[in-house]
Coordinates of C-alpha atoms in Angstrom, one line a residue:
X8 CA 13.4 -34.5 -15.7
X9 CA 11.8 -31.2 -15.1
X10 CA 14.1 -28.4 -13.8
X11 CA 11.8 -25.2 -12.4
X12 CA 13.0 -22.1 -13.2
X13 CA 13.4 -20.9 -9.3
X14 CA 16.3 -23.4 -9.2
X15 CA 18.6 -22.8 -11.9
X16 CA 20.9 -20.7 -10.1
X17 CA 20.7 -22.8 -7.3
X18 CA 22.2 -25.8 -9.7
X19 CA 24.7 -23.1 -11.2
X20 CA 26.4 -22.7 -8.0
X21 CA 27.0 -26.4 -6.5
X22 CA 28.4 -27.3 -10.8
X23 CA 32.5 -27.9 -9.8
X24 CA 34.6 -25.2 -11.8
X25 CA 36.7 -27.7 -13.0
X26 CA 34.9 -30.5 -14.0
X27 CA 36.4 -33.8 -15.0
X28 CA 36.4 -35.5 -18.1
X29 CA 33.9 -38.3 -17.0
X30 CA 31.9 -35.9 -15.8
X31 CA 32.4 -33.9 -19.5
X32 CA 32.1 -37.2 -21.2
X33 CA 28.7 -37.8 -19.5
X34 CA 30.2 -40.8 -16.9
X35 CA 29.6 -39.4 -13.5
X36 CA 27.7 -37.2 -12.0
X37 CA 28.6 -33.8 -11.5
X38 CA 27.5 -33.0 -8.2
X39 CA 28.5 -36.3 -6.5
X40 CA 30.9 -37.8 -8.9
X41 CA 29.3 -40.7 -9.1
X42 CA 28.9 -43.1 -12.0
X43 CA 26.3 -43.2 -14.0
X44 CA 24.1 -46.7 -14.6
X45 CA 20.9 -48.1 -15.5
X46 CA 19.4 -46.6 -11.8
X47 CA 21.3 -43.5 -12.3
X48 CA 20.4 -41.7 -15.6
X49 CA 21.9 -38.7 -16.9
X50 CA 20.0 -35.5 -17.1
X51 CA 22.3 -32.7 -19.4
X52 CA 22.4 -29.3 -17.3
X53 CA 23.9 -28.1 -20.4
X54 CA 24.9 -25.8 -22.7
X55 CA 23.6 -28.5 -25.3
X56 CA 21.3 -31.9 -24.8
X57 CA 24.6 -33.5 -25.9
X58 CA 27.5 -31.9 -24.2
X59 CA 28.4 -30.1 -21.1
X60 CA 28.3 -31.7 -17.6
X61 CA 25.4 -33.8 -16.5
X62 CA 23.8 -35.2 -13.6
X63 CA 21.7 -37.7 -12.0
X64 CA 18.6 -37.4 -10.9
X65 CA 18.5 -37.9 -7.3
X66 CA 21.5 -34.8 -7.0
X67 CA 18.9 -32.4 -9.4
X68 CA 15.8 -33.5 -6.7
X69 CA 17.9 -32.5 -3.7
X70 CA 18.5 -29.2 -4.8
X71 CA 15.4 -28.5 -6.5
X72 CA 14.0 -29.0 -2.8
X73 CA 17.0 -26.7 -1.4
X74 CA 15.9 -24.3 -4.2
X75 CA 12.4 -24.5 -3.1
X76 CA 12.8 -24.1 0.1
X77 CA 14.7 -21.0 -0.7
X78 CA 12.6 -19.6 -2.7
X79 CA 9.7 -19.9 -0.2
X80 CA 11.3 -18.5 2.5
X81 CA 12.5 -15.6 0.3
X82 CA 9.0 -15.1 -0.5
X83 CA 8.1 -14.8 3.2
X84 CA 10.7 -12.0 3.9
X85 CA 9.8 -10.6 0.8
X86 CA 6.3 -10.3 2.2
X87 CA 6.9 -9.1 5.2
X88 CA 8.8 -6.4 4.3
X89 CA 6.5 -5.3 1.4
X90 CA 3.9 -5.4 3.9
X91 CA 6.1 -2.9 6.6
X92 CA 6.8 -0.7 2.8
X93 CA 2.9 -0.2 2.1
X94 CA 2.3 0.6 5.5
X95 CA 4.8 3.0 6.0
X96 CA 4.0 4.9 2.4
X97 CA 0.8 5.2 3.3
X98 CA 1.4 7.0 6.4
X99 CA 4.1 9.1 4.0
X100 CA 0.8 9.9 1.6
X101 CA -1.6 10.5 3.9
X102 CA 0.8 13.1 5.6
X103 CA 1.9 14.3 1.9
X104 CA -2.1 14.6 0.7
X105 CA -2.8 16.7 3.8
X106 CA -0.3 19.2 3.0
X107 CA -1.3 19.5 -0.5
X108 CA -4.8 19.7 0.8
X109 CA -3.9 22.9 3.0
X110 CA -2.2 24.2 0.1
X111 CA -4.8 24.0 -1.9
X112 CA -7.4 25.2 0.1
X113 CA -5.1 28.5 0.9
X114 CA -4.6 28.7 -2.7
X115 CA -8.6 29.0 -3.5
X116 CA -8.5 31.8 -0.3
X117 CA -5.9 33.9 -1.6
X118 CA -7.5 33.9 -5.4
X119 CA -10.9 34.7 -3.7
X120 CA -8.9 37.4 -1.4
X121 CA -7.5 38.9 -4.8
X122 CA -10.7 39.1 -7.0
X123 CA -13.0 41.0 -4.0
X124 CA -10.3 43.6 -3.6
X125 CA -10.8 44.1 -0.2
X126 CA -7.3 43.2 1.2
X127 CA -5.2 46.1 0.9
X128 CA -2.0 45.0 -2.5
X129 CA 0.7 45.1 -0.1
X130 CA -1.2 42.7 2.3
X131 CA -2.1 40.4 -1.0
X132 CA 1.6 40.7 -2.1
X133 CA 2.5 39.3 1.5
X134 CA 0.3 36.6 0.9
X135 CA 1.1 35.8 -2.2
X136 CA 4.7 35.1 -1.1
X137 CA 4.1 32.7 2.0
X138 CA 1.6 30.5 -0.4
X139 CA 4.2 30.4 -2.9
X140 CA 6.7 28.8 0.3
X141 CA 4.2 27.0 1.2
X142 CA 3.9 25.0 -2.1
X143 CA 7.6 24.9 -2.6
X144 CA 7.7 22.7 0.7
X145 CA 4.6 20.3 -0.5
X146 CA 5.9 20.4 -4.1
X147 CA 9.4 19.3 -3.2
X148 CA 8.0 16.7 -0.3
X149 CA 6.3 14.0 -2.6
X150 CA 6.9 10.7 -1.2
X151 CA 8.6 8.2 -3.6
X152 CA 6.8 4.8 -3.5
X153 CA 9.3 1.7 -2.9
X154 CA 9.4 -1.1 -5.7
X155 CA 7.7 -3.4 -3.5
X156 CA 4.6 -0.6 -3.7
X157 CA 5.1 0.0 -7.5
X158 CA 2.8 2.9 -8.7
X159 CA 0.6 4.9 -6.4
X160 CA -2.3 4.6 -8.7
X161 CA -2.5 7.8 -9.9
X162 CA -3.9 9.6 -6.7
X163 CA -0.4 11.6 -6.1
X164 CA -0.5 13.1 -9.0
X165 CA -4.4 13.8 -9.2
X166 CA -4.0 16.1 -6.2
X167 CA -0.9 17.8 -7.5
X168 CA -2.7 18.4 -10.8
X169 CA -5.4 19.6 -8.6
X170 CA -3.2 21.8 -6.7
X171 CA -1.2 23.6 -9.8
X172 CA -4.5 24.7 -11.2
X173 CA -5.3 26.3 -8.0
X174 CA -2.1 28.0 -7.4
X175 CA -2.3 29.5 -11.5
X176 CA -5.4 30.8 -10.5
X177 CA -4.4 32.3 -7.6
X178 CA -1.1 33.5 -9.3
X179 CA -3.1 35.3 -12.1
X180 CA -5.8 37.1 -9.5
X181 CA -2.8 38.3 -7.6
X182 CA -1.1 39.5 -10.8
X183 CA -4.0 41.5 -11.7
X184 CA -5.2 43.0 -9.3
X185 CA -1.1 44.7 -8.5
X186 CA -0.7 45.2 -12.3
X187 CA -3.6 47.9 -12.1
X188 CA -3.2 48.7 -8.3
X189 CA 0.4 50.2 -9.9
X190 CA -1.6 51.6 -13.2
X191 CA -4.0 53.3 -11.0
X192 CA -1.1 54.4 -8.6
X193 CA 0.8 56.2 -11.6
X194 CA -1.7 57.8 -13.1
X195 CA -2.5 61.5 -12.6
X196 CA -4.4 63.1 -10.6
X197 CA -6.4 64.4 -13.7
X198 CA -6.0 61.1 -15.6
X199 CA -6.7 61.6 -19.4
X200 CA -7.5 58.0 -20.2
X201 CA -10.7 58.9 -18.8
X202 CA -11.9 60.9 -21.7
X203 CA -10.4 57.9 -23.6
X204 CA -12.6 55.3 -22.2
X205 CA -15.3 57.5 -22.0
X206 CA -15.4 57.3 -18.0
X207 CA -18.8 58.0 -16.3
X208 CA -18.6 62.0 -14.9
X209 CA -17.8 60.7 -11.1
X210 CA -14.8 58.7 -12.6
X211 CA -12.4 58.8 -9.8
X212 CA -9.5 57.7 -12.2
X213 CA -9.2 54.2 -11.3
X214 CA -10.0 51.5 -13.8
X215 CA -10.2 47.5 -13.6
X216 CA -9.6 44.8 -16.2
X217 CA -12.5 45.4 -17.9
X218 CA -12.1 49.4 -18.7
X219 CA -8.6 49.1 -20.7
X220 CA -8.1 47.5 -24.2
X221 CA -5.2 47.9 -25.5
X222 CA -5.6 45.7 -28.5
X223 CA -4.0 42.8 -30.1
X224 CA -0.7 44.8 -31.3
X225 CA 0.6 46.8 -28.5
X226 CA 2.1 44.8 -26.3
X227 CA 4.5 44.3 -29.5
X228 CA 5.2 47.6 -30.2
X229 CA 6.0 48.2 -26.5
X230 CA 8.3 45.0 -26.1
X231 CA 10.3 46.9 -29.4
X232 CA 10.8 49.8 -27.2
X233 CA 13.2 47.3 -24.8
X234 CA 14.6 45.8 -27.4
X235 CA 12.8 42.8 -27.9
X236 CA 11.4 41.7 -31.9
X237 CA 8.9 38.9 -32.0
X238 CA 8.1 37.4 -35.4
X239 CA 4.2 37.1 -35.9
X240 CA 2.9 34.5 -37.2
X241 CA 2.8 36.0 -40.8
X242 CA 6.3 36.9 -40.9
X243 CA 5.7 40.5 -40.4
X244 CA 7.3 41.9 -37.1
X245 CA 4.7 44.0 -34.5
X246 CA 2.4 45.1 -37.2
X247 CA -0.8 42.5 -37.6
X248 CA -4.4 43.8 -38.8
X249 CA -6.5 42.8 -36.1
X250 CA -8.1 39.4 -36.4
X251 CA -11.3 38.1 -35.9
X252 CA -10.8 35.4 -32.8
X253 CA -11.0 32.1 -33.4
X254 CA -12.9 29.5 -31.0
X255 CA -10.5 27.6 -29.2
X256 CA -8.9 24.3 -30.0
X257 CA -11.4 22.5 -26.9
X258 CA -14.7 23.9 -28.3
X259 CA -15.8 20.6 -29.5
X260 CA -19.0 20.2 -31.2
X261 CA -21.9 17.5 -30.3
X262 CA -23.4 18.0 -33.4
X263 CA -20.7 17.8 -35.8
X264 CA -19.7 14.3 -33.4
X265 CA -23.0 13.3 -33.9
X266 CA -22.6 13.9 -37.4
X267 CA -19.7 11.8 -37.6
X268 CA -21.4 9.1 -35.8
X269 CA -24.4 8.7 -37.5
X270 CA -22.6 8.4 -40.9
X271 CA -20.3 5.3 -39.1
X272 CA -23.8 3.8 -38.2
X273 CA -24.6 4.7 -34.8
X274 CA -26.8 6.1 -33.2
X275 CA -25.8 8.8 -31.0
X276 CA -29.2 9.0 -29.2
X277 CA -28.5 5.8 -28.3
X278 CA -26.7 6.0 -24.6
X279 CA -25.4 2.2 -24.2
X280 CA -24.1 2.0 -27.8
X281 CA -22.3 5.7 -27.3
X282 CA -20.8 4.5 -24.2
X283 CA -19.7 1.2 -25.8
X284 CA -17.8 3.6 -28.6
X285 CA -16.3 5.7 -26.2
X286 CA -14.9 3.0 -24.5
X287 CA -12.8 1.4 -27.4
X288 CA -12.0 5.1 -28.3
X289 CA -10.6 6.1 -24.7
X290 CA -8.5 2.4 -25.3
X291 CA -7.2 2.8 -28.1
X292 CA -5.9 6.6 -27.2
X293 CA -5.0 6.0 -24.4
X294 CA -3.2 2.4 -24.2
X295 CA -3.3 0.5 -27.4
X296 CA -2.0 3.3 -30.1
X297 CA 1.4 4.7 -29.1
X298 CA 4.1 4.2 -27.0
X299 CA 2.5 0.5 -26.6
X300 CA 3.5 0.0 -30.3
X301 CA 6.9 0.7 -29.6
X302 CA 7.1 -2.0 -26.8
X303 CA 5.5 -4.6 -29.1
X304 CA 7.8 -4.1 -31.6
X305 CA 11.0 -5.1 -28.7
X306 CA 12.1 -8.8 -28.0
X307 CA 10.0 -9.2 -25.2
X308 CA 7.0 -7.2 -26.1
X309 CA 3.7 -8.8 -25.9
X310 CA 1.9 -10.6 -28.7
X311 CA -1.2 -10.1 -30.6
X312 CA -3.3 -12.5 -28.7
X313 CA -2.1 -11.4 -25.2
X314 CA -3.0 -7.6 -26.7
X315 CA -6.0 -8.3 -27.9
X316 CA -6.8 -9.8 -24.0
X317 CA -6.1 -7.2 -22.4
X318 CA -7.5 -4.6 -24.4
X319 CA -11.4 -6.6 -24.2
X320 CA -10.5 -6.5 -20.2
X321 CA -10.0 -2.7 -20.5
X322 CA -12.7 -2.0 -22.7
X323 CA -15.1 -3.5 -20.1
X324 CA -13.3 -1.1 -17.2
X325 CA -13.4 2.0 -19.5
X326 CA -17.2 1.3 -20.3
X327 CA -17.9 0.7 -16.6
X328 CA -15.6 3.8 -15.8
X329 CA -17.6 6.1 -18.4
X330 CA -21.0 5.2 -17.0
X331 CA -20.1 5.5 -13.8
X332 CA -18.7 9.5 -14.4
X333 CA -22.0 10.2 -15.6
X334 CA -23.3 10.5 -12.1
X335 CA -20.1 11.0 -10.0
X336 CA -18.4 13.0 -12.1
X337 CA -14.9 12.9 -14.1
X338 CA -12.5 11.5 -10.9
X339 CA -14.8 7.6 -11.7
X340 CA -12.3 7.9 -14.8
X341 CA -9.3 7.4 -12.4
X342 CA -10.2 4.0 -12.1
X343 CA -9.8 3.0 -15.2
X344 CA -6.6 4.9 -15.7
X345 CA -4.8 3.5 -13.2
X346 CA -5.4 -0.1 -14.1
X347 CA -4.3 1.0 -18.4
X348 CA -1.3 2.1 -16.8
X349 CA -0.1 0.0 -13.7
X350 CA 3.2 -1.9 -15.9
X351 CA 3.3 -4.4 -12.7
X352 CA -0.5 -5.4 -13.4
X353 CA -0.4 -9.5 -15.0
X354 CA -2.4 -9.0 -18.6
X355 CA -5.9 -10.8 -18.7
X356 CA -6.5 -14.0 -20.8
X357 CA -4.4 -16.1 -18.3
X358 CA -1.6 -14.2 -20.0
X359 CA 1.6 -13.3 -17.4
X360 CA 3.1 -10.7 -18.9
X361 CA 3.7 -7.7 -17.4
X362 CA 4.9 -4.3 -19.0
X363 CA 7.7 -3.5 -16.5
X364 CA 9.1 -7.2 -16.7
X365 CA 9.0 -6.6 -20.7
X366 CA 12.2 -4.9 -20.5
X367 CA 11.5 -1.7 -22.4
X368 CA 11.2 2.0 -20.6
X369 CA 7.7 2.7 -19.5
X370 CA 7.4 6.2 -18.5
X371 CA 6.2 7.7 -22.1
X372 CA 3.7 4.9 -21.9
X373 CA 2.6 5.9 -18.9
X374 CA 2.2 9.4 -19.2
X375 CA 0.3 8.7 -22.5
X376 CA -2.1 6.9 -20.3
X377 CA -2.2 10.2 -17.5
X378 CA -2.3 12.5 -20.1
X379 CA -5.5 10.7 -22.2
X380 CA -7.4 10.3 -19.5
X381 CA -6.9 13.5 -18.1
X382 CA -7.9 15.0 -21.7
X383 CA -11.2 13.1 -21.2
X384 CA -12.0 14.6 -17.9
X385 CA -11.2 18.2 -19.3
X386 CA -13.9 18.1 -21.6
X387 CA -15.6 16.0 -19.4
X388 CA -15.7 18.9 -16.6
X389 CA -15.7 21.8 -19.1
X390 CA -18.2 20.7 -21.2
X391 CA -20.5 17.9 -19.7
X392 CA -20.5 14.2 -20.1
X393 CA -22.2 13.7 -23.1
X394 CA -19.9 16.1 -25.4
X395 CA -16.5 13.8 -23.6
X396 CA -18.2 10.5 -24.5
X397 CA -19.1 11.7 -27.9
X398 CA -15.6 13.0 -28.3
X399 CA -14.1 9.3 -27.9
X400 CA -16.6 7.8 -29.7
X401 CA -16.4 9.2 -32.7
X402 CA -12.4 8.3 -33.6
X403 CA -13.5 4.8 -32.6
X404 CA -16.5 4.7 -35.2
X405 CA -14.4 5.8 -37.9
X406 CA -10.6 3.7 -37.4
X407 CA -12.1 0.8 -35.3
X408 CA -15.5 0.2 -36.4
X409 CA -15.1 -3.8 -36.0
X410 CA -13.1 -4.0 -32.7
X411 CA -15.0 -5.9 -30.3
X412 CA -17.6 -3.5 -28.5
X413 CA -19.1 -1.6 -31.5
X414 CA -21.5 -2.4 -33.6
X415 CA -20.1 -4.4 -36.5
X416 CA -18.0 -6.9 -33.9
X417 CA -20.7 -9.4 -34.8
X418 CA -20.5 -9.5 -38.4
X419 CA -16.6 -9.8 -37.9
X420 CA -17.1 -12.4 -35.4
X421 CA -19.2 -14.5 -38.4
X422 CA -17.0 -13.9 -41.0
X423 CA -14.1 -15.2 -39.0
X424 CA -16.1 -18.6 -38.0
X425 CA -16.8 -19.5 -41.4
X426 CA -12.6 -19.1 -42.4
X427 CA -12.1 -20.8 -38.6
X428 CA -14.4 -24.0 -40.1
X429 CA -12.2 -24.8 -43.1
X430 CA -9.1 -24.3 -41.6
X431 CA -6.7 -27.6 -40.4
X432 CA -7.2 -26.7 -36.1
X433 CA -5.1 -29.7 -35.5
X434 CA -2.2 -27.8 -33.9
X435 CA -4.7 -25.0 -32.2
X436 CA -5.2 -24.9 -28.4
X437 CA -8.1 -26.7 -27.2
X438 CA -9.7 -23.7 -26.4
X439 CA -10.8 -23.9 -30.0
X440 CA -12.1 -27.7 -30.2
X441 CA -15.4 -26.6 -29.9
X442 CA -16.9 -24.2 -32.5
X443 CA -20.1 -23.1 -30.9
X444 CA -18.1 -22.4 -27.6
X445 CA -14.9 -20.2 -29.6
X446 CA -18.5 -18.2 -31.6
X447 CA -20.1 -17.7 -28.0
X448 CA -16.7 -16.6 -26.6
X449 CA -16.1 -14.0 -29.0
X450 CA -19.2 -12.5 -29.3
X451 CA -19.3 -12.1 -25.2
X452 CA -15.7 -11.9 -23.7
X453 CA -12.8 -12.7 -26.5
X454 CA -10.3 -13.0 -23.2
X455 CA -12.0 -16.0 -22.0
X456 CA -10.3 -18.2 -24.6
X457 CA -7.1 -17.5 -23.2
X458 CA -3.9 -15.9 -25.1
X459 CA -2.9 -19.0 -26.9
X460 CA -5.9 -19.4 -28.5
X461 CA -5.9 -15.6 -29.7
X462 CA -2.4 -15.9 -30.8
X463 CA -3.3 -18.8 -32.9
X464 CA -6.5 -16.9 -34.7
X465 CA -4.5 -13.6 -34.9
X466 CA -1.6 -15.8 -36.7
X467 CA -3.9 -17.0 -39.3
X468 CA -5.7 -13.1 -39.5
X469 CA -8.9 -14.2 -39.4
X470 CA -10.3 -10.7 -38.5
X471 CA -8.2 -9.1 -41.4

């Protein structure tokens, strides 16, 4: 007799604490004491087929129903009050979003306020102190979303991303324009860092950013007049040659991508095939390689065919994802992200795994996820669409240049039907009866065959 899961405890809690030893020797029945017979079979609850207490059938049926009954009206409540939850922490984001949105917005005024120079420093200083109370309060007031919500997608943070880079801006602007509003304050009345910059005859002794260079060693030797010694990077302290500036870390290349590209085999010209790289690329960075490896190796980590699943599912999001920032701009990566990294989200192939019910700690995985993405909408926003795509791509070309999506999928696909042919299937899943169907599946949409199926192939290794 089947026992579903949903009633176990319910069983657990009408077994007598002290049995007795018919019931131990398999006699009578546990739950009504009666005898066991030829109508009344006995079904072992336990801890072995062979001992423990037992019990008949029609006892298990009643409380499978109880359980059942339970269960479903648990799931009601449970509904129901998940239902009150969302709508109660939307109303707490809404409010939360339009705070951050005034913050924002008074953050962009004061940084434009700061650069024109026509608000007098001690008016700007003012300023700058009630928009920095004014994001303390928004900062500190981010709603928390109840487990019955689970993440909120990504959008919460989004706009306090949004709303930091706003408020550095307008902290440097203010900086600035007080740093020199004291310089100029201090100097004398017959300055002689005029005749040092060379100041035009009508020089009234007031300078801006872009009249004073104090070069690359200075600010050393001034911090060792306060007694502070920082080690340069050579080992020397406060004494470096000046060096010739380096292009920073971001600059990324499309030519040198292309490059890379185009010795893999693709054609970086072509649009669908780039975007089809970029999208394993942005996968792999951002969900399959890294904290994800950490979770597969745990008890209850996922296996290969339920990985494999769910990464074809998110290949197909990030591709639609990349195509659709093309026209509407970096934020159509947000979809994608916050399907990589919702840990409450079922995995695809008919698979029901989930990452929070894996057991293992999810925030680093998460926060890979947040922090990939936003990468990609970086370059994305700073250098245009074709450099970001170009910039996934290219990994993906060189590390996964078989995965399903790029170019030599097929010839993997072929090579693993002609191993698939002479093996013995007769303990595979169904899903792989028919080899015309499994061929058609994997060239198309790997998921379809299901997890079991994918766990079986990835057992025997047939695509290495």
């Amino acid at each position: 007799m089947h026992i579903p899961a949903y009633a176990h405890a319910t069983i657990r809690a009408a077994l007598p604490s002290m049995p007795t030893s018919r019931q131990v020797g398999a006699l009578d029945c546990c739950l009504c004491d009666e005898p066991f017979g030829e109508d009344r079979g006995a079904v072992p609850l336990g801890p072995t087929p062979t001992s423990g207490l037992f019990g008949c059938p029609t006892c298990l049926r009643r409380l499978v129903r109880v359980a059942r009954r339970s269960r479903d009206t648990r799931l009601v409540q449970d509904a129901e009050r998940a239902r009150i939850e969302e709508a109660v922490w939307a109303t707490e984001c809404e409010r939360y979003l339009a705070d951050v949105t005034s913050v924002r917005e008074a953050a962009e005024a004061v940084t434009r306020l700061a650069d024109e120079g026509t608000v007098e420093p001690l008016r700007i200083s003012w300023l700058h102190v009630s928009l920095e109370s004014a994001y303390a309060w928004a900062a500190e007031d981010v709603p928390e979303p109840p487990e019955s919500v689970g993440s909120d997608g990504g959008t919460l943070k989004d706009e306090a991303l949004r709303l930091n880079l706003h408020m550095i801006s307008a902290r440097e602007a203010v900086a600035k324009r007080l740093a020199y509003h004291l310089i100029n304050q201090a100097a004398p009345a017959e300055p002689e860092l005029c005749a040092e910059l060379e100041c035009p005859e009508d020089c009234a002794g007031r300078h801006d950013t872009e009249h004073i260079d104090c070069g690359p060693d200075v600010v050393f030797e001034d911090l060792r007049e306060h007694g502070v010694e920082i080690e340069r990077r050579d080992g020397t302290a406060s004494h470096l040659t000046t060096a010739a500036p380096r292009e920073p870390e971001h600059i990324l290349s499309s030519e040198d991508l292309g490059t890379v590209l185009a010795h893999c085999g693709i054609d970086a010209d072509d649009t669908d095939l780039l975007v089809s790289a970029a999208a394993v690329g942005l996968v792999a960075v951002a969900w399959r390689d890294g904290p994800l490896e950490t979770i597969r190796e745990a008890g209850g980590g996922p296996g290969d065919g339920e990985v494999f699943a769910q990464s074809v599912d998110l290949y197909r999001r990030a591709r639609a994802a990349l195509l659709a920032a093309r026209e509407d701009g970096p934020e159509a990566l947000l979809a994608f992200q916050a399907v990589a990294s919702d840990v409450d989200l079922p995995w695809a192939g008919g698979s029901s795994f989930t990452l929070r019910g894996g057991g293992e700690p999810t925030e680093e995985f998460r926060e890979n996820v947040d922090n990939r993405v936003w990468y990609t909408s970086k370059v994305m926003r700073e250098q245009g669409w074709r450099v970001a795509v170009l910039h996934r791509a290219a990994p993906a070309a060189l590390t996964d240049p078989t995965h399903f999506g790029m170019p030599g999928w097929p010839s993997a696909v072929a090579s693993a039907m002609e191993r698939l042919a002479t093996l013995d299937r007769s303990d595979a899943p169904d899903a792989l009866a028919d080899l015309a169907v499994v061929e058609a599946a994997l060239l198309e949409a790997p998921d379809r065959l299901g997890t079991a199926a994918l766990d079986w192939i990835a057992g025997r290794s047939l695509f290495g």
